[in-house]
Coordinates of C-alpha atoms in Angstrom, one line a residue:
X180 CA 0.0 0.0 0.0
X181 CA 2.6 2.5 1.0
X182 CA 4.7 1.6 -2.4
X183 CA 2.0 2.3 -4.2
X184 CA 1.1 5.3 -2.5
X185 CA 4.8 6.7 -3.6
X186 CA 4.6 5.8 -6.5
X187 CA 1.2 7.6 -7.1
X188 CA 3.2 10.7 -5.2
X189 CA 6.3 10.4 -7.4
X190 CA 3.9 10.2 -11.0
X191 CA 2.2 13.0 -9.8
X192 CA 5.2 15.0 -9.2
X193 CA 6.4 14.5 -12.8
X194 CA 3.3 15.5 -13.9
X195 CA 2.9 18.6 -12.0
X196 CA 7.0 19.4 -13.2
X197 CA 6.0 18.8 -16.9
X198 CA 3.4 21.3 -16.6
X199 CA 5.6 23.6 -15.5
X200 CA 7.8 23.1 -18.3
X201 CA 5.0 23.4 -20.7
X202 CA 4.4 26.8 -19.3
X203 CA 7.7 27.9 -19.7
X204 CA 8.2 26.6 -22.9
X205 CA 8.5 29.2 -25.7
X206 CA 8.4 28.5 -29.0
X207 CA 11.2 29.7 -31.4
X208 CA 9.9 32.2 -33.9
X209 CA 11.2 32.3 -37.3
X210 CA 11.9 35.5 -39.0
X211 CA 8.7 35.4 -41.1
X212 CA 7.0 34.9 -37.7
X213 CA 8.8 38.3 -36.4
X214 CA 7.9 40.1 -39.3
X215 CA 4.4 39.1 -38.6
X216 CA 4.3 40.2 -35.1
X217 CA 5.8 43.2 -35.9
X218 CA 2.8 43.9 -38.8
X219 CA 5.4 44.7 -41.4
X220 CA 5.6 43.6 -44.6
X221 CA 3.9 40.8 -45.8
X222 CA 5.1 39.3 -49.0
X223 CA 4.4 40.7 -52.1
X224 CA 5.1 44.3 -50.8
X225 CA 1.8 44.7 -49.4
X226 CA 1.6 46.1 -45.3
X227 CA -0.8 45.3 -43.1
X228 CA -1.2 47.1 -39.9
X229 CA -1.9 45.5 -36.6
X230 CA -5.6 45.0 -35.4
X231 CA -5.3 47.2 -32.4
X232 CA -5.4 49.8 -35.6
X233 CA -8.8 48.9 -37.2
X234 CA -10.9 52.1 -36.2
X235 CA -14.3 50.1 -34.8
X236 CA -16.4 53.3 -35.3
X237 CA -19.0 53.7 -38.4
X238 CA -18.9 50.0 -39.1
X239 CA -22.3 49.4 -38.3
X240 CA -23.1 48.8 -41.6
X241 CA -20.1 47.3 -42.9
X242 CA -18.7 43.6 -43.4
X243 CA -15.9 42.0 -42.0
X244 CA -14.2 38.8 -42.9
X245 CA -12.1 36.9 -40.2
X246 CA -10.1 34.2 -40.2
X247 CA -10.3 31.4 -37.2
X248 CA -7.2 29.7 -35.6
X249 CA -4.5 32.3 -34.7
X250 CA -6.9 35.4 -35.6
X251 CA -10.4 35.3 -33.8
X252 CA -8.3 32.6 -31.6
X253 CA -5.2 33.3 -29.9
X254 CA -4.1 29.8 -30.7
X255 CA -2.9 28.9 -34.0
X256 CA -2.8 25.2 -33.6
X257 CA -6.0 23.6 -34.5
X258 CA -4.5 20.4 -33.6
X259 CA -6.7 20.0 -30.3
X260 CA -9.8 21.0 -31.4
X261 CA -9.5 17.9 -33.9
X262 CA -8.5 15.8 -30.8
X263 CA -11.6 16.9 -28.7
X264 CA -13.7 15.7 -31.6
X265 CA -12.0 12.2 -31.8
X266 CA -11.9 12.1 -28.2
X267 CA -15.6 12.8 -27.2
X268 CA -16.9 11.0 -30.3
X269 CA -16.4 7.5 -28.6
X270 CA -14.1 6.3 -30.8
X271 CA -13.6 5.6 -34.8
X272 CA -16.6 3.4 -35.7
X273 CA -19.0 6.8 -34.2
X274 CA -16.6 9.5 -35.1
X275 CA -17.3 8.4 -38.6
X276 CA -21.0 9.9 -38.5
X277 CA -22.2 13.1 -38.7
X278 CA -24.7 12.9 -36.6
X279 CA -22.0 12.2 -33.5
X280 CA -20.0 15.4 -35.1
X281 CA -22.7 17.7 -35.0
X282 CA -23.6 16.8 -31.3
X283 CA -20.1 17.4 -30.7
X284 CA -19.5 20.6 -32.6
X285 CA -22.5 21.7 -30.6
X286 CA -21.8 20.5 -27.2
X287 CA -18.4 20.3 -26.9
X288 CA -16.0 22.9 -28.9
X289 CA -17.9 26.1 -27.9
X290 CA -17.1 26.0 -24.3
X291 CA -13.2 25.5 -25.5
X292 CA -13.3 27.9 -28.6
X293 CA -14.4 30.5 -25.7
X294 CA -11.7 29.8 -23.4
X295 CA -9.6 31.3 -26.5
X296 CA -11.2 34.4 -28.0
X297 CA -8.7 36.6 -29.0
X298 CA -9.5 40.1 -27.4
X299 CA -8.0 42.8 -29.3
X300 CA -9.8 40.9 -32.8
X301 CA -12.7 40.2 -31.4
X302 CA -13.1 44.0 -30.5
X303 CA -12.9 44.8 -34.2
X304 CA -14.6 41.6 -35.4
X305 CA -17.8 42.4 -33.0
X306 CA -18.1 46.1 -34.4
X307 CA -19.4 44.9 -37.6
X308 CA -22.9 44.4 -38.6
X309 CA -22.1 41.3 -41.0
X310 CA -19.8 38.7 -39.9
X311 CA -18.3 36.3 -41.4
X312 CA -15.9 33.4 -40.7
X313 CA -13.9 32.0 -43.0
X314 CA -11.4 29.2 -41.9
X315 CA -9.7 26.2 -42.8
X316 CA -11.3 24.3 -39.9
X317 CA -14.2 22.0 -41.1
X318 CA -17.7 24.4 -41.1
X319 CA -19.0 21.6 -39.4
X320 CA -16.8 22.0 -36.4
X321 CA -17.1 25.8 -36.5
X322 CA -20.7 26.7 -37.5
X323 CA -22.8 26.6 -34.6
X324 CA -20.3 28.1 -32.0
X325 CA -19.6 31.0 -34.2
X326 CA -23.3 31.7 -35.0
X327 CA -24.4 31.2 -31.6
X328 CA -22.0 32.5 -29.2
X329 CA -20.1 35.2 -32.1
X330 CA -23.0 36.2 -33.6
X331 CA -21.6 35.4 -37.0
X332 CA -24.2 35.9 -40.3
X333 CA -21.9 33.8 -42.5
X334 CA -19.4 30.4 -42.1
X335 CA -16.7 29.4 -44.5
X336 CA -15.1 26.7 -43.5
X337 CA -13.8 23.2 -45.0
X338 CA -16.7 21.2 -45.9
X339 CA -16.5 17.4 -45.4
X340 CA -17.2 14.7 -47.8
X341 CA -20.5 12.1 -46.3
X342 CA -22.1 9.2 -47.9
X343 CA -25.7 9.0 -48.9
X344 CA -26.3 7.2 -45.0
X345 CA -24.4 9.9 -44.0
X346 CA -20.6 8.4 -43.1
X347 CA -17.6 11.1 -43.3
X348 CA -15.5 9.3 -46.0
X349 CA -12.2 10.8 -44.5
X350 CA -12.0 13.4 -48.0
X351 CA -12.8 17.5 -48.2
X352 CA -15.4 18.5 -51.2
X353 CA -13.9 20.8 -53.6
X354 CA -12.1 22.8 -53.7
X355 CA -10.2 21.1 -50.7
X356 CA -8.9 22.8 -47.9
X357 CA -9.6 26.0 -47.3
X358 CA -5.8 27.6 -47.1
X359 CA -4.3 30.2 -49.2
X360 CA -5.6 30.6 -52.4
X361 CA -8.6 28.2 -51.4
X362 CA -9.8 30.9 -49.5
X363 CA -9.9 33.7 -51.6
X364 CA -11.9 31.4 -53.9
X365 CA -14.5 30.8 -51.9
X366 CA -14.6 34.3 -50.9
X367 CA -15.1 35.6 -54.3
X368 CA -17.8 33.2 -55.0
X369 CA -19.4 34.2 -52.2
X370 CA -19.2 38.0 -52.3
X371 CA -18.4 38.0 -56.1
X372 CA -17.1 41.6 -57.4
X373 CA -18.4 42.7 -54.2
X374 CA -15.7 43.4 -51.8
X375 CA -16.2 43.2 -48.3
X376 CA -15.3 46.4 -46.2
X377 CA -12.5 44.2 -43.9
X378 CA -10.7 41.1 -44.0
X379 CA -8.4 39.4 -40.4
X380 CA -5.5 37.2 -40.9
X381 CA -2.2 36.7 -39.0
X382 CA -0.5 34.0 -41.4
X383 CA 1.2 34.9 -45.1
X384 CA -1.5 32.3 -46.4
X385 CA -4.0 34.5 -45.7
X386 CA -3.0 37.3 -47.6
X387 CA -4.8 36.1 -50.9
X388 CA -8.2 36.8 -49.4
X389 CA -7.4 39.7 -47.4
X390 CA -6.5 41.7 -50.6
X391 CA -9.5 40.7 -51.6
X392 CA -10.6 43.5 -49.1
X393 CA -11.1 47.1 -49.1
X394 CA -8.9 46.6 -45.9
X395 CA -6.5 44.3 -44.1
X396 CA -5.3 43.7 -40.8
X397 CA -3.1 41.7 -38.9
X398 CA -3.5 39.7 -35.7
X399 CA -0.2 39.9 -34.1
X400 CA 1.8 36.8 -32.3
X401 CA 1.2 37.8 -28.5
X402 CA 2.1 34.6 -26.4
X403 CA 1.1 36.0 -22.8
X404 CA -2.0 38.1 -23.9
X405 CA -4.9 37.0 -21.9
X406 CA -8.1 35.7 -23.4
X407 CA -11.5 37.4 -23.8
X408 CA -13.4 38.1 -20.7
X409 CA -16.7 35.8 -21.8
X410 CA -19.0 38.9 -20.0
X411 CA -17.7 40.9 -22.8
X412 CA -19.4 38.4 -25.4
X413 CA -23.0 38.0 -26.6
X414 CA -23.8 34.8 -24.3
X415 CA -22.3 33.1 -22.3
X416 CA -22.1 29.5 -22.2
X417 CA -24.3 28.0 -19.6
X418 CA -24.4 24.2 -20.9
X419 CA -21.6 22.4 -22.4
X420 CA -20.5 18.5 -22.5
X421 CA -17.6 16.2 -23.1
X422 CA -15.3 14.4 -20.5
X423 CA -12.0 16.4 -20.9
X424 CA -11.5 20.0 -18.5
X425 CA -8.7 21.0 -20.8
X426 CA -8.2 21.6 -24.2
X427 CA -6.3 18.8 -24.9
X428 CA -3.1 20.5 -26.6
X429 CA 0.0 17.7 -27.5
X430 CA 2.0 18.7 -24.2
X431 CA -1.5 18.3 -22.1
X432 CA -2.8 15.3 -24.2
X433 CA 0.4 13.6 -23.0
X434 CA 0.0 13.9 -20.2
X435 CA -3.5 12.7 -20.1
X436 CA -2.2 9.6 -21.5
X437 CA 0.6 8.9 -18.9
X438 CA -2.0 9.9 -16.3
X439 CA -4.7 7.3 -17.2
X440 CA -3.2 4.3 -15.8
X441 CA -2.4 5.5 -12.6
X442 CA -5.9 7.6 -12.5
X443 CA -7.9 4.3 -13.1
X444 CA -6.1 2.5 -10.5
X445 CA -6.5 5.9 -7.8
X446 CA -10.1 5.7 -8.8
X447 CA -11.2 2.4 -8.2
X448 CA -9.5 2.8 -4.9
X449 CA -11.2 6.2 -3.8
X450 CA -14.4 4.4 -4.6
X451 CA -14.0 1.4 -2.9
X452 CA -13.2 3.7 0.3
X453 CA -17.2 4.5 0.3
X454 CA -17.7 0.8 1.2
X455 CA -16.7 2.0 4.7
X456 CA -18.4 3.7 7.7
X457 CA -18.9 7.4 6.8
X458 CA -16.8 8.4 10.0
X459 CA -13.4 6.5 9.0
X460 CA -14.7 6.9 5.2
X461 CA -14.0 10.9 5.2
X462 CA -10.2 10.6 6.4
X463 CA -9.0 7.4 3.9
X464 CA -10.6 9.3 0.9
X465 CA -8.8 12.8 2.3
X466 CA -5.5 10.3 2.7
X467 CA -6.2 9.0 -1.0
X468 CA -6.0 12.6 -2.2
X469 CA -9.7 13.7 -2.3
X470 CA -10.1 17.5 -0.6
X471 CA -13.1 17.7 0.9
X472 CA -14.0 21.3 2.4
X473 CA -16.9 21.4 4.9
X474 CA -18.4 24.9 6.1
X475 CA -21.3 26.4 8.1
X476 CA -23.1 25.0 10.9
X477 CA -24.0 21.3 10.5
X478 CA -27.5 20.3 12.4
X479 CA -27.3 17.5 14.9
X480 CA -30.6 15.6 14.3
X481 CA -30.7 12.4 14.7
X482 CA -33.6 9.7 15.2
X483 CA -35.0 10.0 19.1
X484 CA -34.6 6.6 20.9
X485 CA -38.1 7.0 21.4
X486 CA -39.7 6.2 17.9
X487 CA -43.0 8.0 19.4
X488 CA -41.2 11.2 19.6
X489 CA -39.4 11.1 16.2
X490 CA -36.3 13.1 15.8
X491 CA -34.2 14.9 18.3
X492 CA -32.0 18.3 17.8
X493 CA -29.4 17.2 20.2
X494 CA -27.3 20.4 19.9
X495 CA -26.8 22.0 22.7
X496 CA -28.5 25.4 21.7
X497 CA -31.5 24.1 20.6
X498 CA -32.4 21.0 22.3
X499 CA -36.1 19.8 20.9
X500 CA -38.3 17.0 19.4
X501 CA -39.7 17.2 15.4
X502 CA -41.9 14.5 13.6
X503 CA -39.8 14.8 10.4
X504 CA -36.1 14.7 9.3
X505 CA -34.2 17.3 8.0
X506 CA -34.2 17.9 4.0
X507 CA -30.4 19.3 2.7
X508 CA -31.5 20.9 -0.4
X509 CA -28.4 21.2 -2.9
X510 CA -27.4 22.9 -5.8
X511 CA -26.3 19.5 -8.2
X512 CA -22.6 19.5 -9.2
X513 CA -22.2 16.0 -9.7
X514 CA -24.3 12.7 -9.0
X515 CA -21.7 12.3 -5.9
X516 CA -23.0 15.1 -4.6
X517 CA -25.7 13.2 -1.8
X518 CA -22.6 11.3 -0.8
X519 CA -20.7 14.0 0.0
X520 CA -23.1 15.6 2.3
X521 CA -23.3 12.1 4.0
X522 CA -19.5 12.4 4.1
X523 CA -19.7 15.8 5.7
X524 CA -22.5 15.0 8.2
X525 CA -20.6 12.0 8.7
X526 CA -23.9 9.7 8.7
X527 CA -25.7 8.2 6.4
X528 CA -28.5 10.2 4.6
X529 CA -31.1 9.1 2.2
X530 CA -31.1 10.6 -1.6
X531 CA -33.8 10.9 -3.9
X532 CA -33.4 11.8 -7.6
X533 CA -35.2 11.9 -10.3
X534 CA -32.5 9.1 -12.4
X535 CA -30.1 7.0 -12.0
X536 CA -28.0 4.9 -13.8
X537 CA -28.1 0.9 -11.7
X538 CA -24.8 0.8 -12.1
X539 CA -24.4 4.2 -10.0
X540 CA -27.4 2.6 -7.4
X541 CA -25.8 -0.2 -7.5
X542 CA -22.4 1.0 -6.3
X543 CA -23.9 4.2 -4.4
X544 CA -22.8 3.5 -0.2
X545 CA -25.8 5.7 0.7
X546 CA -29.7 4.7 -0.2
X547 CA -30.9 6.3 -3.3
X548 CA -34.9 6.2 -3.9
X549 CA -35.8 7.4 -7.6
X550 CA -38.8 9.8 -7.6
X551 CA -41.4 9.7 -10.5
X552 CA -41.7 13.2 -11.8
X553 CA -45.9 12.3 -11.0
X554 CA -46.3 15.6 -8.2
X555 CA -48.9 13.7 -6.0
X556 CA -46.7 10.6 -6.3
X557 CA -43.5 11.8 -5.5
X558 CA -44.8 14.0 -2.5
X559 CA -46.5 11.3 -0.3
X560 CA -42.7 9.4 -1.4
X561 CA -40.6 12.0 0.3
X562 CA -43.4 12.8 2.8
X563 CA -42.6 9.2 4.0
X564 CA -38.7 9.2 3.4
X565 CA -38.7 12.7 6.2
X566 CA -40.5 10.2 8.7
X567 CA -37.7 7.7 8.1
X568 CA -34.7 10.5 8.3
X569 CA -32.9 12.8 6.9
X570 CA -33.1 13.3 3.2
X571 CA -30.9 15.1 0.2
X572 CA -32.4 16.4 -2.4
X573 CA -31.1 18.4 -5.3
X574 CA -34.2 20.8 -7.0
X575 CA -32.9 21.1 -10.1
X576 CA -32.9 18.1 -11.5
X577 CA -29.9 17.5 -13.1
X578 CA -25.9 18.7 -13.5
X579 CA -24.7 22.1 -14.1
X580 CA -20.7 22.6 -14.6
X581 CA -20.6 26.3 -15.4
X582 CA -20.9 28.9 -12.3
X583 CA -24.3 28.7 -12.7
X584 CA -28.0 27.3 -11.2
X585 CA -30.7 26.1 -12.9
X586 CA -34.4 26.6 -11.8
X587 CA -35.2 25.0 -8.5
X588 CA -38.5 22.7 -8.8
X589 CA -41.1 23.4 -5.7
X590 CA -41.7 20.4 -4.9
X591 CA -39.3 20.1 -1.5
X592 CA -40.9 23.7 -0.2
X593 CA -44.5 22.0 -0.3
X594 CA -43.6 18.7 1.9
X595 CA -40.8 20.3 4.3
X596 CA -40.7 23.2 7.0
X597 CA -36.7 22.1 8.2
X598 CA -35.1 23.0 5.5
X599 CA -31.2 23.3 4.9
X600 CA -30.1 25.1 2.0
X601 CA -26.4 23.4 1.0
X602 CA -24.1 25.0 -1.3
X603 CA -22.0 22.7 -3.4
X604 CA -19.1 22.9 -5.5
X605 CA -16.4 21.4 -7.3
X606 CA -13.1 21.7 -8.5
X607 CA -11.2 19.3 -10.9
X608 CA -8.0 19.2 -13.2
X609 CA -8.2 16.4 -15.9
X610 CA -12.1 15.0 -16.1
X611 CA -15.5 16.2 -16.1
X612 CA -18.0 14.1 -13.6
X613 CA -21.2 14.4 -15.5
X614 CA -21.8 13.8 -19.4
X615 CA -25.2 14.5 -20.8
X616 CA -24.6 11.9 -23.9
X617 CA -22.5 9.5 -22.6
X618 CA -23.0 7.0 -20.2
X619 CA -23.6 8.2 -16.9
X620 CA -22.5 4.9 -15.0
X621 CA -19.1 6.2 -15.4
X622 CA -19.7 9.0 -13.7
X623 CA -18.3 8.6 -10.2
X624 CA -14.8 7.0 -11.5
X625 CA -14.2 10.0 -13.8
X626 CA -14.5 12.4 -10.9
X627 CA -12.1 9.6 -8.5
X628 CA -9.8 9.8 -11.3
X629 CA -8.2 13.7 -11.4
X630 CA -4.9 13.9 -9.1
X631 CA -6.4 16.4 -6.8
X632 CA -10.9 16.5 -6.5
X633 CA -11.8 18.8 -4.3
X634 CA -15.6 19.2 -3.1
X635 CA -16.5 22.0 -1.3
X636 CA -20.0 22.0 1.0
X637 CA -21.5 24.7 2.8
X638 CA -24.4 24.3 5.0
X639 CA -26.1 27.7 5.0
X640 CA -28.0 26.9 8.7
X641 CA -32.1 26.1 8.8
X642 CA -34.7 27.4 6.9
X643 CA -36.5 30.0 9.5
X644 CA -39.8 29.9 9.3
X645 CA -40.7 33.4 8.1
X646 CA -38.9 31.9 4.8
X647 CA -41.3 28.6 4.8
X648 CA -44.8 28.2 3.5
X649 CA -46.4 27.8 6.8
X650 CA -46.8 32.0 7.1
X651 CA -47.8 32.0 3.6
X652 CA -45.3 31.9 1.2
X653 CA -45.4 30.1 -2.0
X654 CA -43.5 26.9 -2.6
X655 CA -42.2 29.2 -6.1
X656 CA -41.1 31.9 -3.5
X657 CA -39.6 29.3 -1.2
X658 CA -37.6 27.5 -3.6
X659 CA -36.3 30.8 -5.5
X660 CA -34.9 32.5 -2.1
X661 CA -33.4 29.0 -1.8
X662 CA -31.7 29.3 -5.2
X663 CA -30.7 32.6 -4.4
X664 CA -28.8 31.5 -0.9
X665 CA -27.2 28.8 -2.3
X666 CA -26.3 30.7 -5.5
X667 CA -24.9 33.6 -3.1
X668 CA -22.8 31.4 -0.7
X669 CA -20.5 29.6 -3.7
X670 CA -20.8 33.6 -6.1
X671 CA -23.0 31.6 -9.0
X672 CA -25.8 33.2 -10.7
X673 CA -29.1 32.1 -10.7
X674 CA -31.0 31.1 -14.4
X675 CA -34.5 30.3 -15.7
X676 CA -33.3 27.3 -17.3
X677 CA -34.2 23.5 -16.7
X678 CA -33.5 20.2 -17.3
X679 CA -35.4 19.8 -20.6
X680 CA -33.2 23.0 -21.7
X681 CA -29.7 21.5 -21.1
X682 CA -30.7 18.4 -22.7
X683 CA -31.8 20.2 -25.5
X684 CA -28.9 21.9 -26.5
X685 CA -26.6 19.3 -25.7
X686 CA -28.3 16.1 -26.7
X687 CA -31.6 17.4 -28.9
X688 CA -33.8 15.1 -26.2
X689 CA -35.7 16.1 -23.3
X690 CA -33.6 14.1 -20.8
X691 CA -36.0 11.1 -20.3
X692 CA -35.8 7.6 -21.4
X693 CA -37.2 4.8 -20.9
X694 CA -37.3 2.0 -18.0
X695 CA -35.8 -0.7 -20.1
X696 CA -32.7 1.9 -21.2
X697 CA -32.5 2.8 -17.2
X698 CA -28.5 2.6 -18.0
X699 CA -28.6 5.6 -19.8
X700 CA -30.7 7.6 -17.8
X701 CA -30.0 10.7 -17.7

């Protein structure tokens, strides 16, 4: 145990050091390259000036033209994005379809193409009234983050050859890759004799299409310069899918790779610590790694030895008798997210959800009792479950990654007046612990399998009962100053949205399948 405990420390280290190096890594710039960054001349005797120098006033009515990797994005190596793609499609027999590459181009590559916006071009790009996008990058991959999330009236991009049953064949349409003189082509069949007002480059094989502008401009080489501030966009992205927290560059990708090994064998380990008793599980899972941050006042309620008196508040404050449980109602960061309240509490508390892979029930060290989504149904269930003891429940009714809540259902303000709002949160390096199209049973040993989890809970004290329905208040007004405590406590922001919205832009289904596909649940 201790051997492989080094060892896991000793990997770790080397992983941690080649990140540094990564970081410090610069890469050598050719003389071209240095011309370019210093927007001098750029073959052929033409000048273009930097895009700090595009004047952004008076455009509203103009067109610009912008190119993608290195010019709307500070990264000029499209290398990862084709990675993620392979990556989250599953493999090569479904990364062959289109239907697989849409759902990824749609759920996947927006929340990393956003993570990269280039600020001083996007500036100039977003002053425009028509944009367009014109890149070597398959329009497939590109078209619905730049419409969505850049606003953009127009895509140009590589477009890839499908069968009739709709198979990617591995070959580009004509006129092939969209590079150089590729892309003035298209441009001019596009706009014809029409020349648009601006064109964006930052490579010499951009030039042919951006003298096909009235005028040019060049996205310096800037290494260090810091990516757009996403409140400065349009939208930001609220949903988003795919396994991988990183953009999965070579250096990183590596890394990922050396990782996996030693990550599976850490995970299966962190999980089997849950087979314990909560009290000695919450130190071997801190030894194994896993940071677990508990604040707030925990309630001491625990089932009287009297069964006719039902639950006793044995803290010394507030020393009393109540017929029902307590209900910890979470925000929902991950389907762990009942355990580690258990964790915290160090006792075993009952979690009800709305699904549930069996696999995840099956392995889950606390009970889990699936509700019904029938109102009537579903109260007179939890009704019962707050006779039995203390209960989790998590309104929303499914995941959300980004710093943000989804609407709370009313359901829990209608059956409970002890209520504890609990804020959760997360924090990981390598893998995301939810997946919207993948299979969900894999859930927990993703999270178990980053170097360093760390879950943070804060118990926010009980409901008072000028905030419960029992002087009046609506279950709506109930569970919305709920959303707003919890959303307060951890600095998210509180949204409209629901389950049947997330599932919609990430997997074009409500969420909701069948019994007899119960492993898929989502």
């Amino acid at each position: 145990m201790s051997n492989a405990l080094r060892i896991v420390c000793k990997a770790t280290q080397l992983i941690l050091l080649s990140i540094e190096k990564l970081r410090e890594s610069k890469p050598h710039e050719s003389k071209e390259r240095a011309m370019e960054a210093e927007g001098r001349c750029y073959g052929h005797g033409n000048t273009f000036q930097s895009v700090e120098y595009c004047n952004r006033k008076g455009r509203q009515e103009q067109t610009v033209v912008s190119d993608l990797d290195g010019t709307l994005l500070r990264s000029s190596n499209a290398l990862p994005y084709y990675m993620l793609v392979a990556f989250e499609a599953s493999g090569i027999l479904r990364f062959t379809l289109l239907l697989e590459i849409d759902i990824v181009a749609r759920a996947v590559l927006p929340k990393f193409y956003l993570a990269d916006i280039h600020p001083h071009t996007w500036r100039a790009f977003s002053s425009f009234k028509c944009r367009c996008l014109l890149t070597a990058t398959p329009r497939l991959f590109v078209e619905p983050f730049a419409r969505e999330y850049l606003c953009a009236d127009l895509v140009l991009g590589t477009e890839l050859e499908f069968t009739k049953l709709g198979r990617a064949t591995g070959f580009v349409k004509s006129p092939g890759v969209l590079v150089g003189t590729n892309k003035e082509k298209v441009l001019h069949r596009q706009f014809g004799d029409k020349k648009p007002d601006v064109g964006l480059g930052d490579r010499p094989s951009d030039q042919p299409f951006m003298q096909r502008c009235k005028e040019g401009y060049l996205v310096r080489k800037q290494p260090n310069i810091r990516a757009l501030d996403q409140s400065e966009l349009p939208k930001q992205i609220v949903f988003h899918d795919g396994r991988l927290v990183r953009r999965p560059t070579p250096g990183w990708a590596l890394i990922i790779l050396l990782w996996l090994p030693i990550g599976l064998l850490l995970g299966l380990l962190r999980m089997s610590a849950g087979l314990l008793p909560f009290r000695y599980a919450y130190y071997v899972i801190s030894f194994l790694g896993v940071r677990v941050v508990v604040r707030g006042e925990q309630p001491f309620i625990e089932k009287a030895s009297n069964s006719d008196r039902g639950f006793e508040i044995v803290d010394e404050r507030n020393r009393g008798f109540r017929k029902q449980g307590v209900l910890f109602v979470c925000n929902h960061r991950t389907l762990l997210d009942p355990i580690f309240v258990s964790l915290a509490l160090r006792q075993n508390v009952t979690a009800v959800t709305y699904s549930l892979s069996r696999i995840s029930a099956s392995i889950s060290p606390i009970r889990t009792v699936a509700l019904t989504r029938d109102k009537e149904m579903d109260r007179t269930k939890i009704r019962a479950l707050l006779e039995e003891g203390n209960l989790v429940i998590c309104p929303e009714g499914t995941t959300c990654r980004e710093p943000f809540i989804l609407r709370f259902s009313a359901l829990f303000a209608e059956i409970s007046e002890h209520i504890v709002p609990v804020a959760i949160n997360t924090h990981l390096q390598m893998f995301h612990a939810t997946t919207a199209r993948g299979w969900k049973g894999m859930d927990s040993l993703y999270f178990f399998m980053n170097p360093r989890p760390l879950y943070e809970i804060t118990f926010l004290g009980e409901l008072p009962n000028q905030f419960c329905c029992s002087i009046g208040r609506t279950p709506i007004e109930v569970a919305n100053n709920v959303q707003r405590m919890i959303a307060g406590a951890v600095g998210f922001h509180c949204t409209p949205f629901t389950r049947r919205d997330k599932y919609m832009a990430l997997a074009g289904n409500n969420g909701i399948v069948s019994s007899e596909n119960s492993n898929k649940t989502r």
